[in-house]
Amino acid sequence: MTRTEDTPDIVVIGGGNAALCAAITAAEAGARVLILESAPKPYRGGNSRHTRNFRCMHHGPLGPLVDSYTEEEYLADLLKVTGGKTDEHLARLAIRTSEDCLPWMEAHGVRFQPSLSGTLSLARTNAFFLGGGKGLVNAYYRTAERLGVQVRYEAAVTHLDLDDNRIAFVDYTQNGETRRVTPKSVVVASGGFQADTDWLARAWGPAAKNFLIRGTPYNRGVVLADLLHQGIEQVGDPTQCHAVAIDGRAPKFDGGIVTRLDCVPFSIVVNKDARRFYDEGEDVWPKRYAIWGRLVAAQPDQVGYVIIDAKSLNLFMPSVFPPIKADTLEELAQKMELPADALAQTVAEFNAACGDTSAFHPTELDGVSTTGITPPKTNWARPITEPPFYGYSLRTGVTFTYLGLKVDENAQCAIGNRPVTNLWAAGETMAGSILGQGYLAGFGMTIGTVFGRIAGKEAAAHAN
Amino acid sequence: MQTDLLQEARRQAEICNACRYCEGYCSVFPALHAERAFSDGDLTQLANLCHNCRGCYYACQYTAPHEFDLNLPQALANVRQDSWEDLAFPQAAGRAFQKNGVAIAVATVIGFALLFWAARALAAQGGEGFYAVLSHNAMVAIFLPAFLFPLVSIAISLRRYWQRVGAGPFRTAHLVKALKQAGNMKNLKGGHGDGCNFEDEDRFSHTRRMAHQAVMYGFLLCFASTSVATVMHYALDMPAPYGIFSLPKLLGISGGLLMVLGCAEMIRLKLRSDRALGATQAFGGEVAFVGLLGFVGLSGLLLYALGQTGAMPLLLVLHLGAVLAFFLLTPFTKMAHGFYRLTALVVDAQR
Ligand SMILES: Cc1cc2nc3c(=O)[nH]c(=O)nc-3n(C[C@H](O)[C@H](O)[C@H](O)COP(=O)(O)OP(=O)(O)OC[C@H]3O[C@@H](n4cnc5c(N)ncnc54)[C@H](O)[C@@H]3O)c2cc1C
Ligand code: SF4
Ligand code: SF4
């Protein structure tokens, strides 16, 4: 049975950063807002719960940010990672508005870390949330509540009914019951579809079944699929997803940041046949972090194995699971279920190819490289000789997908060439409109904040 | 120390060290990030730096029902509690009182009983005011040891603590830094100055910090009052009673009021807070101890207000009994946390 409810002006679908920014903005404009969040309260906030920072343009020191970071520089950084697959108009809009966002975030309860240890290179471009994304999400929920926004948890939206060029009603399930609301405006901010591994497998092939999902299990793309089926304009490539190589022992969902591994540059990485397959020393790790997701995905069973020795153990950030440790390479191979002879041979060949290591420098491209093997290791190439030996397994960890709803500069969705009069989208669900491929650290939260606020404002203007 | 508690704290500290999102909330995180592996001593130090403000719990993306099941405030509270029991001298007293509200209540009653007995047996013939109930010499004979014993006991415990956490040589500069932090309870401001998350899930508030300040400064004022009175008595030949505008009275009354209000607020907050984020077993002991401290303040104020009435002898004995119990229990109850916290801050300043 479907129960029709007395409904507020605006329904916001999702409960992460983009949804909250939209809800707060709309409520401040005087609209009555209802948030429908599919997750239970402890898991509210989707992938935004797992984030750490926000990339922000600024003309001079701003909040925790030092120096300045101009529109042109920001855009250049974006073009580099996307290889030019960017809608420049929307990208500039996001970048330019980001400067306004930081004070707005602070005014709505978000607190930043003072620019401190370990992240100096980012102190100029990225503002770090105190307590991380969950702290941000909590602050926004408090603010939204104070503004009278209603929140329903465990309320999963199943269908938005498109009637000509407007959304007539929204169906969702709660407590096993289907309910229907008929708001004047709808904002979709329900993330990507990465948690639906069947969908991933349809796009990627069966290998995707072995992928781990770094974030929330609730972003299953239900609303996205529903809208695309009804002909709403789409953007982005279904086969594209942002994926990194994470600890193979990470949980299937929601492992978050702690499952990342920073040891690859100081290691050799082999596949399950104990063969190397790519230059581990290609560049400093933050730059190369993302490509390893794809590299591992292309290996048999979608796994990789990192091998280091004692002298490298303290050169990288600690990770959540302790490494597998052994006194000999053979023993390590056995513990990691790798063919021992092949591993010994790979390591011996690699060691023989290493040359003078006196210039070794862990934090810069040091040019300490191998000669005469394929693939080469072009930096930080030191022989693996000093016991005990350590190993980590690697798997592909999906961060988010790129296929989404196409929006214009008002965050409005379209069908054919016409706008859908009462439908807006914000955050990951429309990020493909800007980010065609690749990823720029902290840009996800920028897109969500900028377009969340735009969507909220437009939705409220329509409703009033 | 209990290895299971240490093991659990170690597991959680390692997750935090890989995450680091809470860097900035308090002194625990920078100290934690300085290590890769955590010895039992490291964990004891981290635990005693933690104020149980809960900022990190509500900000954590890994709390239950997540399988990583993070609850750092609780893990550290358990280790901290266990460390106080373990380091106490004599240890048996630590075990008996740290977690045990009933034992504290019993000890307090015994304190009263002793005083009643002393009042009858040693009552001063011919003394005036309070000394008509209990002679000054008798008070000194009872309270001097009760005051010195806790000092010795705590000194021994802190020495053990210092060794256990592997602290470096003592420097005054570190103590000064620690005193400053303790003085305004910097760590209870939550890093962003909005306070902590004690009474209402993730809402930040300064209530706990203010209650805490009231108790601490109230106690110090009362202590100062007694010290001034002692000097006046012995050095200046000005025995009690003192008028309302005398230094001992001004310090004592303001201190007493602060202490009573602070303790009442602390108990109210404790009852509202989520017990699962603290050392659950110690809850009763902590509430009982705060109650005792509040009663010390309250009985002192009442004694002042009703000192000229027939209720005086009864109130005097109640007050002195509570003070006696308080001093004797200091090394073995929540009161000890102040000493450990300060020491932990001194050790942290060495980093
Ligand atoms: C581990 C990790 C770290 C990251 N770190 C950063 C970072 O530091 N900086 C950065 O900018 N980006 C980071 N990102 C990317 C960032 O998380 C996203 O870009 C951003 O959170 C997207 O916000 P959103 O509001 O669009 O989606 P989300 O925050 O994912 O919110 C989507 C919400 O929709 C809800 N939902 C889904 N389906 C339905 C439905 N049918 N009905 C109702 N509700 C539904 C979900 O429960 C969820 O609450 C990180 C991602 C991960 C996984
Ligand atoms: S408490 Fe949670 S969010 Fe904070 S540092 Fe630890 S793991 Fe990270
Ligand atoms: S509870 Fe508060 S004081 Fe303790 S570790 Fe967490 S943030 Fe720090």
PDB file of N, CA, C and O and ligand atoms in Angstrom, chain B residues 22 25-29 46 49-57 72-74 76 80 187-188 196 277, ligand 3:
ATOM      1  N   CYS B  22      41.244  12.977  13.702  1.00  0.00           N
ATOM      2  CA  CYS B  22      40.948  13.690  14.946  1.00  0.00           C
ATOM      3  C   CYS B  22      42.118  14.524  15.438  1.00  0.00           C
ATOM      4  O   CYS B  22      42.032  15.137  16.499  1.00  0.00           O
ATOM      5  N   TYR B  25      41.887  17.689  18.063  1.00  0.00           N
ATOM      6  CA  TYR B  25      40.909  17.750  19.156  1.00  0.00           C
ATOM      7  C   TYR B  25      41.574  17.928  20.517  1.00  0.00           C
ATOM      8  O   TYR B  25      41.059  18.610  21.383  1.00  0.00           O
ATOM      9  N   CYS B  26      42.682  17.237  20.738  1.00  0.00           N
ATOM     10  CA  CYS B  26      43.273  17.250  22.081  1.00  0.00           C
ATOM     11  C   CYS B  26      44.720  16.790  21.975  1.00  0.00           C
ATOM     12  O   CYS B  26      45.193  16.457  20.905  1.00  0.00           O
ATOM     13  N   SER B  27      45.385  16.728  23.118  1.00  0.00           N
ATOM     14  CA  SER B  27      46.804  16.353  23.128  1.00  0.00           C
ATOM     15  C   SER B  27      47.041  14.878  22.809  1.00  0.00           C
ATOM     16  O   SER B  27      48.168  14.475  22.547  1.00  0.00           O
ATOM     17  N   VAL B  28      45.990  14.072  22.897  1.00  0.00           N
ATOM     18  CA  VAL B  28      46.185  12.628  22.690  1.00  0.00           C
ATOM     19  C   VAL B  28      46.711  12.357  21.274  1.00  0.00           C
ATOM     20  O   VAL B  28      47.642  11.569  21.094  1.00  0.00           O
ATOM     21  N   PHE B  29      46.117  13.032  20.288  1.00  0.00           N
ATOM     22  CA  PHE B  29      46.432  12.643  18.915  1.00  0.00           C
ATOM     23  C   PHE B  29      47.854  12.978  18.464  1.00  0.00           C
ATOM     24  O   PHE B  29      48.520  12.112  17.893  1.00  0.00           O
ATOM     25  N   LEU B  46      48.958   7.924  26.961  1.00  0.00           N
ATOM     26  CA  LEU B  46      47.855   8.426  26.128  1.00  0.00           C
ATOM     27  C   LEU B  46      46.559   8.459  26.940  1.00  0.00           C
ATOM     28  O   LEU B  46      45.797   9.422  26.894  1.00  0.00           O
ATOM     29  N   LEU B  49      46.328  11.341  29.192  1.00  0.00           N
ATOM     30  CA  LEU B  49      46.171  12.631  28.510  1.00  0.00           C
ATOM     31  C   LEU B  49      44.713  12.862  28.129  1.00  0.00           C
ATOM     32  O   LEU B  49      44.285  13.985  27.931  1.00  0.00           O
ATOM     33  N   CYS B  50      43.967  11.780  27.990  1.00  0.00           N
ATOM     34  CA  CYS B  50      42.578  11.883  27.527  1.00  0.00           C
ATOM     35  C   CYS B  50      41.678  12.418  28.626  1.00  0.00           C
ATOM     36  O   CYS B  50      41.751  11.998  29.761  1.00  0.00           O
ATOM     37  N   HIS B  51      40.786  13.346  28.266  1.00  0.00           N
ATOM     38  CA  HIS B  51      39.841  13.956  29.209  1.00  0.00           C
ATOM     39  C   HIS B  51      38.448  13.386  29.061  1.00  0.00           C
ATOM     40  O   HIS B  51      37.506  13.921  29.609  1.00  0.00           O
ATOM     41  N   ASN B  52      38.306  12.375  28.264  1.00  0.00           N
ATOM     42  CA  ASN B  52      36.989  11.792  28.029  1.00  0.00           C
ATOM     43  C   ASN B  52      35.989  12.855  27.556  1.00  0.00           C
ATOM     44  O   ASN B  52      34.835  12.872  27.966  1.00  0.00           O
ATOM     45  N   CYS B  53      36.445  13.718  26.660  1.00  0.00           N
ATOM     46  CA  CYS B  53      35.545  14.773  26.182  1.00  0.00           C
ATOM     47  C   CYS B  53      34.643  14.248  25.073  1.00  0.00           C
ATOM     48  O   CYS B  53      33.636  14.848  24.749  1.00  0.00           O
ATOM     49  N   ARG B  54      35.018  13.154  24.459  1.00  0.00           N
ATOM     50  CA  ARG B  54      34.201  12.425  23.488  1.00  0.00           C
ATOM     51  C   ARG B  54      34.140  13.046  22.103  1.00  0.00           C
ATOM     52  O   ARG B  54      33.414  12.569  21.241  1.00  0.00           O
ATOM     53  N   GLY B  55      34.903  14.092  21.897  1.00  0.00           N
ATOM     54  CA  GLY B  55      34.937  14.718  20.579  1.00  0.00           C
ATOM     55  C   GLY B  55      35.304  13.700  19.513  1.00  0.00           C
ATOM     56  O   GLY B  55      34.687  13.638  18.446  1.00  0.00           O
ATOM     57  N   CYS B  56      36.297  12.875  19.816  1.00  0.00           N
ATOM     58  CA  CYS B  56      36.762  11.926  18.806  1.00  0.00           C
ATOM     59  C   CYS B  56      35.749  10.817  18.560  1.00  0.00           C
ATOM     60  O   CYS B  56      35.712  10.242  17.486  1.00  0.00           O
ATOM     61  N   TYR B  57      34.932  10.516  19.553  1.00  0.00           N
ATOM     62  CA  TYR B  57      33.958   9.443  19.349  1.00  0.00           C
ATOM     63  C   TYR B  57      32.898   9.871  18.337  1.00  0.00           C
ATOM     64  O   TYR B  57      32.603   9.161  17.385  1.00  0.00           O
ATOM     65  N   LEU B  72      37.272   5.133  21.213  1.00  0.00           N
ATOM     66  CA  LEU B  72      38.543   5.506  21.839  1.00  0.00           C
ATOM     67  C   LEU B  72      38.355   6.089  23.237  1.00  0.00           C
ATOM     68  O   LEU B  72      39.127   5.751  24.142  1.00  0.00           O
ATOM     69  N   PRO B  73      37.347   6.947  23.454  1.00  0.00           N
ATOM     70  CA  PRO B  73      37.194   7.465  24.815  1.00  0.00           C
ATOM     71  C   PRO B  73      37.045   6.336  25.836  1.00  0.00           C
ATOM     72  O   PRO B  73      37.623   6.397  26.918  1.00  0.00           O
ATOM     73  N   GLN B  74      36.264   5.321  25.477  1.00  0.00           N
ATOM     74  CA  GLN B  74      36.091   4.234  26.427  1.00  0.00           C
ATOM     75  C   GLN B  74      37.360   3.402  26.589  1.00  0.00           C
ATOM     76  O   GLN B  74      37.748   3.049  27.703  1.00  0.00           O
ATOM     77  N   LEU B  76      40.410   4.278  26.243  1.00  0.00           N
ATOM     78  CA  LEU B  76      41.396   5.004  27.040  1.00  0.00           C
ATOM     79  C   LEU B  76      40.935   5.136  28.492  1.00  0.00           C
ATOM     80  O   LEU B  76      41.749   5.062  29.419  1.00  0.00           O
ATOM     81  N   ARG B  80      43.093   3.983  31.614  1.00  0.00           N
ATOM     82  CA  ARG B  80      43.400   5.011  32.620  1.00  0.00           C
ATOM     83  C   ARG B  80      42.983   4.535  34.010  1.00  0.00           C
ATOM     84  O   ARG B  80      43.751   4.551  34.962  1.00  0.00           O
ATOM     85  N   ASN B 187      42.425  21.327  26.803  1.00  0.00           N
ATOM     86  CA  ASN B 187      41.998  20.141  26.076  1.00  0.00           C
ATOM     87  C   ASN B 187      40.494  19.909  26.129  1.00  0.00           C
ATOM     88  O   ASN B 187      39.963  19.132  25.350  1.00  0.00           O
ATOM     89  N   LEU B 188      39.823  20.578  27.074  1.00  0.00           N
ATOM     90  CA  LEU B 188      38.371  20.415  27.110  1.00  0.00           C
ATOM     91  C   LEU B 188      37.665  21.402  26.180  1.00  0.00           C
ATOM     92  O   LEU B 188      36.458  21.393  26.058  1.00  0.00           O
ATOM     93  N   CYS B 196      33.203  20.491  24.482  1.00  0.00           N
ATOM     94  CA  CYS B 196      33.228  19.042  24.270  1.00  0.00           C
ATOM     95  C   CYS B 196      31.836  18.473  24.085  1.00  0.00           C
ATOM     96  O   CYS B 196      30.847  19.192  24.106  1.00  0.00           O
ATOM     97  N   LEU B 277      30.601   5.417  26.846  1.00  0.00           N
ATOM     98  CA  LEU B 277      31.797   6.081  26.323  1.00  0.00           C
ATOM     99  C   LEU B 277      32.813   6.357  27.423  1.00  0.00           C
ATOM    100  O   LEU B 277      33.803   7.051  27.202  1.00  0.00           O
TER     101      LEU B 277
HETATM  102  S1  SF4 C   3      37.788  11.665  24.298  1.00  0.00           S
HETATM  103 FE1  SF4 C   3      38.452  13.789  23.972  1.00  0.00          FE
HETATM  104  S2  SF4 C   3      40.320  13.942  25.177  1.00  0.00           S
HETATM  105 FE2  SF4 C   3      39.940  11.768  24.883  1.00  0.00          FE
HETATM  106  S3  SF4 C   3      41.070  11.199  23.047  1.00  0.00           S
HETATM  107 FE3  SF4 C   3      38.993  11.705  22.391  1.00  0.00          FE
HETATM  108  S4  SF4 C   3      39.106  13.881  21.802  1.00  0.00           S
HETATM  109 FE4  SF4 C   3      40.911  13.440  23.074  1.00  0.00          FE
END
